[in-house]
Short mmCIF file of N, CA and C and ligand atoms in Angstrom, two decimals:
data_model
loop_
_atom_site.label_atom_id
_atom_site.label_comp_id
_atom_site.label_asym_id
_atom_site.label_seq_id
_atom_site.Cartn_x
_atom_site.Cartn_y
_atom_site.Cartn_z
N MET G 1 24.56 13.72 1.41
CA MET G 1 23.78 14.94 1.72
C MET G 1 23.88 15.23 3.22
N GLN G 2 24.24 16.42 3.55
CA GLN G 2 24.55 16.79 4.92
C GLN G 2 23.40 16.53 5.90
N ASN G 3 22.20 16.97 5.52
CA ASN G 3 21.09 16.90 6.48
C ASN G 3 20.12 15.74 6.24
N CYS G 4 20.50 14.82 5.38
CA CYS G 4 19.61 13.68 5.08
C CYS G 4 19.71 12.64 6.21
N LEU G 5 18.54 12.26 6.74
CA LEU G 5 18.50 11.31 7.85
C LEU G 5 19.21 10.00 7.52
N PHE G 6 18.92 9.45 6.35
CA PHE G 6 19.51 8.15 6.02
C PHE G 6 20.98 8.28 5.65
N CYS G 7 21.42 9.41 5.10
CA CYS G 7 22.86 9.64 4.91
C CYS G 7 23.56 9.67 6.27
N LYS G 8 22.88 10.23 7.27
CA LYS G 8 23.46 10.25 8.62
C LYS G 8 23.59 8.84 9.18
N ILE G 9 22.63 7.98 8.89
CA ILE G 9 22.73 6.58 9.32
C ILE G 9 23.89 5.92 8.58
N VAL G 10 24.02 6.19 7.29
CA VAL G 10 25.13 5.62 6.50
C VAL G 10 26.47 6.05 7.10
N ARG G 11 26.58 7.31 7.50
CA ARG G 11 27.84 7.83 8.05
C ARG G 11 28.05 7.43 9.52
N GLY G 12 27.03 6.81 10.13
CA GLY G 12 27.16 6.39 11.52
C GLY G 12 26.88 7.51 12.52
N GLU G 13 26.31 8.61 12.05
CA GLU G 13 26.03 9.74 12.94
C GLU G 13 24.74 9.54 13.73
N ILE G 14 23.86 8.69 13.20
CA ILE G 14 22.63 8.30 13.89
C ILE G 14 22.65 6.78 13.98
N PRO G 15 22.32 6.22 15.17
CA PRO G 15 22.38 4.76 15.29
C PRO G 15 21.23 4.08 14.54
N ALA G 16 21.48 2.87 14.11
CA ALA G 16 20.44 2.06 13.47
C ALA G 16 20.72 0.60 13.81
N ASP G 17 19.66 -0.19 13.84
CA ASP G 17 19.82 -1.63 14.06
C ASP G 17 20.10 -2.29 12.72
N LYS G 18 21.37 -2.32 12.35
CA LYS G 18 21.76 -2.82 11.03
C LYS G 18 21.60 -4.33 10.94
N VAL G 19 21.07 -4.78 9.82
CA VAL G 19 20.96 -6.23 9.60
C VAL G 19 21.80 -6.66 8.40
N TYR G 20 22.28 -5.70 7.63
CA TYR G 20 23.09 -6.03 6.45
C TYR G 20 23.83 -4.78 6.00
N GLU G 21 25.06 -4.95 5.54
CA GLU G 21 25.73 -3.85 4.85
C GLU G 21 26.81 -4.39 3.94
N ASP G 22 26.98 -3.72 2.82
CA ASP G 22 28.12 -3.99 1.94
C ASP G 22 28.59 -2.65 1.41
N GLU G 23 29.41 -2.67 0.39
CA GLU G 23 29.99 -1.40 -0.08
C GLU G 23 28.96 -0.47 -0.73
N ARG G 24 27.82 -1.02 -1.14
CA ARG G 24 26.84 -0.19 -1.84
C ARG G 24 25.53 0.01 -1.09
N VAL G 25 25.21 -0.91 -0.18
CA VAL G 25 23.86 -1.00 0.38
C VAL G 25 23.90 -1.21 1.89
N MET G 26 22.88 -0.70 2.56
CA MET G 26 22.69 -1.00 4.00
C MET G 26 21.23 -1.40 4.23
N ALA G 27 21.01 -2.25 5.22
CA ALA G 27 19.64 -2.59 5.64
C ALA G 27 19.59 -2.51 7.16
N PHE G 28 18.48 -1.97 7.66
CA PHE G 28 18.33 -1.82 9.12
C PHE G 28 16.85 -1.90 9.47
N LEU G 29 16.56 -2.05 10.76
CA LEU G 29 15.18 -2.17 11.21
C LEU G 29 14.49 -0.81 11.15
N ASP G 30 13.25 -0.81 10.67
CA ASP G 30 12.46 0.42 10.70
C ASP G 30 12.13 0.74 12.16
N ILE G 31 12.25 2.02 12.51
CA ILE G 31 12.05 2.45 13.90
C ILE G 31 10.58 2.37 14.31
N ASN G 32 9.68 2.32 13.34
CA ASN G 32 8.24 2.28 13.61
C ASN G 32 7.62 1.14 12.79
N PRO G 33 7.87 -0.11 13.22
CA PRO G 33 7.53 -1.26 12.37
C PRO G 33 6.03 -1.41 12.10
N GLN G 34 5.72 -1.72 10.86
CA GLN G 34 4.33 -1.92 10.43
C GLN G 34 4.00 -3.40 10.25
N ALA G 35 4.91 -4.25 10.61
CA ALA G 35 4.72 -5.71 10.52
C ALA G 35 5.74 -6.34 11.46
N PRO G 36 5.57 -7.61 11.80
CA PRO G 36 6.54 -8.26 12.69
C PRO G 36 7.99 -8.13 12.19
N VAL G 37 8.16 -8.16 10.87
CA VAL G 37 9.46 -7.86 10.27
C VAL G 37 9.28 -6.61 9.41
N HIS G 38 10.06 -5.59 9.67
CA HIS G 38 10.01 -4.36 8.85
C HIS G 38 11.43 -3.83 8.72
N LEU G 39 12.01 -4.14 7.57
CA LEU G 39 13.38 -3.71 7.28
C LEU G 39 13.35 -2.57 6.27
N LEU G 40 14.38 -1.74 6.30
CA LEU G 40 14.57 -0.72 5.28
C LEU G 40 15.89 -1.02 4.58
N VAL G 41 15.85 -1.04 3.27
CA VAL G 41 17.07 -1.28 2.50
C VAL G 41 17.36 -0.03 1.69
N ILE G 42 18.57 0.50 1.85
CA ILE G 42 18.92 1.77 1.19
C ILE G 42 20.28 1.64 0.49
N PRO G 43 20.46 2.42 -0.57
CA PRO G 43 21.82 2.55 -1.11
C PRO G 43 22.60 3.52 -0.25
N ARG G 44 23.90 3.31 -0.11
CA ARG G 44 24.72 4.28 0.63
C ARG G 44 24.72 5.63 -0.08
N ARG G 45 24.70 5.59 -1.39
CA ARG G 45 24.72 6.83 -2.17
C ARG G 45 23.36 7.50 -2.10
N HIS G 46 23.36 8.82 -1.91
CA HIS G 46 22.11 9.54 -1.80
C HIS G 46 21.42 9.63 -3.16
N LEU G 47 20.21 9.13 -3.19
CA LEU G 47 19.34 9.23 -4.37
C LEU G 47 17.98 9.54 -3.76
N VAL G 48 17.28 10.55 -4.25
CA VAL G 48 16.06 10.98 -3.54
C VAL G 48 14.96 9.94 -3.64
N CYS G 49 14.58 9.57 -4.83
CA CYS G 49 13.50 8.58 -4.97
C CYS G 49 13.59 7.90 -6.32
N LEU G 50 12.73 6.94 -6.50
CA LEU G 50 12.81 6.12 -7.71
C LEU G 50 12.63 6.94 -8.98
N ALA G 51 11.87 8.02 -8.89
CA ALA G 51 11.65 8.86 -10.06
C ALA G 51 12.95 9.50 -10.55
N ASP G 52 13.96 9.55 -9.70
CA ASP G 52 15.24 10.15 -10.09
C ASP G 52 16.23 9.12 -10.64
N ALA G 53 15.83 7.86 -10.64
CA ALA G 53 16.75 6.82 -11.10
C ALA G 53 16.93 6.91 -12.62
N THR G 54 18.16 6.64 -13.05
CA THR G 54 18.46 6.59 -14.48
C THR G 54 19.11 5.25 -14.79
N ALA G 55 19.44 5.05 -16.05
CA ALA G 55 20.07 3.79 -16.45
C ALA G 55 21.37 3.55 -15.68
N GLU G 56 22.01 4.62 -15.25
CA GLU G 56 23.26 4.47 -14.48
C GLU G 56 23.02 3.82 -13.12
N ASP G 57 21.79 3.85 -12.65
CA ASP G 57 21.47 3.27 -11.35
C ASP G 57 20.98 1.82 -11.45
N ALA G 58 20.92 1.30 -12.67
CA ALA G 58 20.32 -0.02 -12.86
C ALA G 58 21.01 -1.10 -12.04
N ALA G 59 22.34 -1.09 -12.05
CA ALA G 59 23.06 -2.15 -11.31
C ALA G 59 22.81 -2.03 -9.81
N LEU G 60 22.83 -0.80 -9.32
CA LEU G 60 22.60 -0.58 -7.89
C LEU G 60 21.20 -1.03 -7.49
N LEU G 61 20.20 -0.64 -8.26
CA LEU G 61 18.82 -1.00 -7.91
C LEU G 61 18.59 -2.50 -8.06
N GLY G 62 19.24 -3.10 -9.03
CA GLY G 62 19.16 -4.56 -9.16
C GLY G 62 19.81 -5.24 -7.97
N HIS G 63 20.94 -4.69 -7.55
CA HIS G 63 21.64 -5.25 -6.38
C HIS G 63 20.76 -5.18 -5.13
N ILE G 64 20.04 -4.07 -4.98
CA ILE G 64 19.13 -3.95 -3.82
C ILE G 64 18.12 -5.09 -3.82
N GLN G 65 17.58 -5.42 -4.97
CA GLN G 65 16.60 -6.52 -5.01
C GLN G 65 17.26 -7.85 -4.63
N CYS G 66 18.50 -8.03 -5.07
CA CYS G 66 19.20 -9.28 -4.70
C CYS G 66 19.48 -9.32 -3.20
N VAL G 67 19.80 -8.16 -2.61
CA VAL G 67 20.02 -8.10 -1.15
C VAL G 67 18.72 -8.44 -0.43
N ILE G 68 17.60 -7.93 -0.94
CA ILE G 68 16.30 -8.24 -0.32
C ILE G 68 16.05 -9.75 -0.36
N ALA G 69 16.35 -10.36 -1.49
CA ALA G 69 16.16 -11.82 -1.60
C ALA G 69 17.04 -12.55 -0.58
N GLU G 70 18.28 -12.09 -0.44
CA GLU G 70 19.19 -12.72 0.52
C GLU G 70 18.65 -12.56 1.95
N LEU G 71 18.18 -11.35 2.27
CA LEU G 71 17.63 -11.10 3.60
C LEU G 71 16.40 -11.99 3.85
N ALA G 72 15.58 -12.16 2.81
CA ALA G 72 14.38 -13.00 2.97
C ALA G 72 14.78 -14.42 3.36
N HIS G 73 15.87 -14.90 2.79
CA HIS G 73 16.32 -16.25 3.14
C HIS G 73 17.00 -16.29 4.50
N THR G 74 17.91 -15.33 4.75
CA THR G 74 18.65 -15.39 6.02
C THR G 74 17.73 -15.12 7.21
N HIS G 75 16.67 -14.33 7.00
CA HIS G 75 15.76 -14.01 8.10
C HIS G 75 14.55 -14.96 8.13
N GLY G 76 14.50 -15.89 7.18
CA GLY G 76 13.53 -16.97 7.26
C GLY G 76 12.12 -16.64 6.82
N PHE G 77 11.92 -15.59 6.02
CA PHE G 77 10.56 -15.31 5.57
C PHE G 77 10.39 -15.44 4.06
N ALA G 78 11.37 -16.02 3.40
CA ALA G 78 11.28 -16.16 1.94
C ALA G 78 10.10 -17.05 1.54
N ASP G 79 9.95 -18.17 2.19
CA ASP G 79 8.90 -19.12 1.79
C ASP G 79 7.51 -18.62 2.16
N ALA G 80 7.37 -18.06 3.35
CA ALA G 80 6.05 -17.56 3.76
C ALA G 80 5.64 -16.37 2.90
N GLY G 81 6.61 -15.57 2.52
CA GLY G 81 6.33 -14.43 1.65
C GLY G 81 6.57 -13.10 2.35
N PHE G 82 6.58 -12.08 1.56
CA PHE G 82 6.88 -10.74 2.07
C PHE G 82 6.44 -9.71 1.05
N ARG G 83 6.50 -8.46 1.45
CA ARG G 83 6.15 -7.37 0.54
C ARG G 83 7.27 -6.34 0.53
N VAL G 84 7.57 -5.84 -0.67
CA VAL G 84 8.56 -4.77 -0.84
C VAL G 84 7.80 -3.52 -1.28
N VAL G 85 8.03 -2.41 -0.56
CA VAL G 85 7.33 -1.16 -0.86
C VAL G 85 8.35 -0.05 -1.06
N ASN G 86 8.15 0.71 -2.12
CA ASN G 86 8.96 1.90 -2.34
C ASN G 86 8.00 3.08 -2.49
N ASN G 87 8.02 3.97 -1.52
CA ASN G 87 7.18 5.16 -1.59
C ASN G 87 7.97 6.27 -2.29
N CYS G 88 7.35 6.87 -3.30
CA CYS G 88 8.06 7.91 -4.06
C CYS G 88 7.26 9.20 -4.08
N ASN G 89 7.90 10.24 -3.56
CA ASN G 89 7.31 11.59 -3.57
C ASN G 89 6.00 11.65 -2.78
N GLU G 90 5.30 12.77 -2.92
CA GLU G 90 4.21 13.07 -1.99
C GLU G 90 3.05 12.08 -2.08
N ASP G 91 2.55 11.83 -3.28
CA ASP G 91 1.42 10.91 -3.40
C ASP G 91 1.81 9.49 -3.01
N GLY G 92 3.08 9.17 -3.15
CA GLY G 92 3.55 7.85 -2.75
C GLY G 92 3.69 7.71 -1.24
N GLY G 93 3.61 8.84 -0.52
CA GLY G 93 3.72 8.79 0.93
C GLY G 93 5.15 8.79 1.44
N GLN G 94 6.08 9.30 0.61
CA GLN G 94 7.49 9.31 1.02
C GLN G 94 7.75 10.40 2.05
N GLU G 95 8.35 10.03 3.17
CA GLU G 95 8.69 11.01 4.20
C GLU G 95 10.19 11.28 4.28
N VAL G 96 10.98 10.26 4.08
CA VAL G 96 12.44 10.44 4.11
C VAL G 96 12.94 10.48 2.66
N GLU G 97 13.58 11.59 2.31
CA GLU G 97 13.95 11.80 0.90
C GLU G 97 15.32 11.23 0.58
N HIS G 98 15.48 9.97 0.87
CA HIS G 98 16.65 9.17 0.47
C HIS G 98 16.02 7.82 0.12
N ILE G 99 16.15 7.41 -1.12
CA ILE G 99 15.40 6.23 -1.58
C ILE G 99 15.59 5.05 -0.63
N HIS G 100 14.48 4.36 -0.36
CA HIS G 100 14.53 3.21 0.54
C HIS G 100 13.42 2.25 0.17
N TYR G 101 13.71 0.98 0.40
CA TYR G 101 12.75 -0.08 0.13
C TYR G 101 12.32 -0.68 1.45
N HIS G 102 11.02 -0.62 1.73
CA HIS G 102 10.48 -1.28 2.91
C HIS G 102 10.34 -2.76 2.60
N VAL G 103 10.77 -3.60 3.51
CA VAL G 103 10.57 -5.05 3.39
C VAL G 103 9.73 -5.47 4.58
N LEU G 104 8.51 -5.90 4.29
CA LEU G 104 7.53 -6.23 5.33
C LEU G 104 7.23 -7.72 5.29
N ALA G 105 7.23 -8.35 6.46
CA ALA G 105 6.97 -9.79 6.52
C ALA G 105 6.46 -10.16 7.89
N GLY G 106 5.99 -11.41 8.01
CA GLY G 106 5.58 -11.91 9.31
C GLY G 106 4.09 -11.81 9.55
N ARG G 107 3.36 -11.29 8.58
CA ARG G 107 1.90 -11.30 8.66
C ARG G 107 1.36 -11.26 7.23
N ARG G 108 0.08 -11.58 7.09
CA ARG G 108 -0.55 -11.54 5.77
C ARG G 108 -0.82 -10.09 5.38
N MET G 109 -0.35 -9.69 4.22
CA MET G 109 -0.54 -8.32 3.75
C MET G 109 -1.91 -8.15 3.09
N GLN G 110 -2.39 -6.93 3.11
CA GLN G 110 -3.68 -6.62 2.49
C GLN G 110 -3.45 -6.02 1.09
N TRP G 111 -4.46 -6.14 0.26
CA TRP G 111 -4.42 -5.48 -1.05
C TRP G 111 -5.82 -4.97 -1.36
N PRO G 112 -6.04 -3.75 -1.85
CA PRO G 112 -5.01 -2.78 -2.19
C PRO G 112 -4.41 -2.11 -0.98
N PRO G 113 -3.19 -1.58 -1.11
CA PRO G 113 -2.58 -0.84 -0.01
C PRO G 113 -3.32 0.48 0.19
N GLY G 114 -3.19 1.06 1.35
CA GLY G 114 -3.91 2.29 1.67
C GLY G 114 -3.33 3.50 0.99
P1 AMP J 201 8.68 6.62 3.96
O1 AMP J 201 7.38 7.09 4.51
O2 AMP J 201 8.54 5.63 2.84
O3 AMP J 201 9.62 7.76 3.61
O4 AMP J 201 9.34 5.79 5.12
C1 AMP J 201 10.26 6.31 6.03
C2 AMP J 201 10.46 5.25 7.07
O5 AMP J 201 11.62 5.56 7.81
C3 AMP J 201 9.30 5.12 8.06
O6 AMP J 201 8.78 3.80 8.01
C4 AMP J 201 9.96 5.44 9.40
O7 AMP J 201 9.44 4.68 10.46
C5 AMP J 201 11.41 5.13 9.12
N1 AMP J 201 12.37 5.82 9.96
C6 AMP J 201 12.40 7.15 10.24
N2 AMP J 201 13.47 7.44 11.00
C7 AMP J 201 14.12 6.26 11.22
C8 AMP J 201 15.31 5.91 11.94
N3 AMP J 201 16.05 6.81 12.60
N4 AMP J 201 15.68 4.61 11.94
C9 AMP J 201 14.94 3.69 11.29
N5 AMP J 201 13.83 3.97 10.57
C10 AMP J 201 13.43 5.24 10.54
ZN1 ZN J 202 20.62 10.70 1.86
#
């Protein structure tokens, strides 16, 4: 998508602090961290939000979870724990309309979320 912020990061038109990339997925630091560790994991392919996912996206979305698990181990927060957040559409608080998974770690999370 031409004007999508995260597509621009995928294309290298906007810089990001990348922590992981493969042929399907990228992960980078959130520019406005809400925890000591705040990563964003996105598919390279533009998909607006989880509500748009179909069975064809199952492998990609499963792969994203496996990448998150790998990042949790390589970044050393797997044992202490972490939270994965996907905001979808307006009530979900989604601001960037390219599906992304927040990975938050390094502090104790609260429940319920705000
Ligand atoms: P959401 O509210 O779920 O759509 O989250 C969007 C996230 O993208 C927010 O946590 C922002 O801080 C983050 N963000 C916005 N622009 C950038 C950027 N250029 N690089 C990294 N993270 C960004
Ligand atoms: Zn996009």
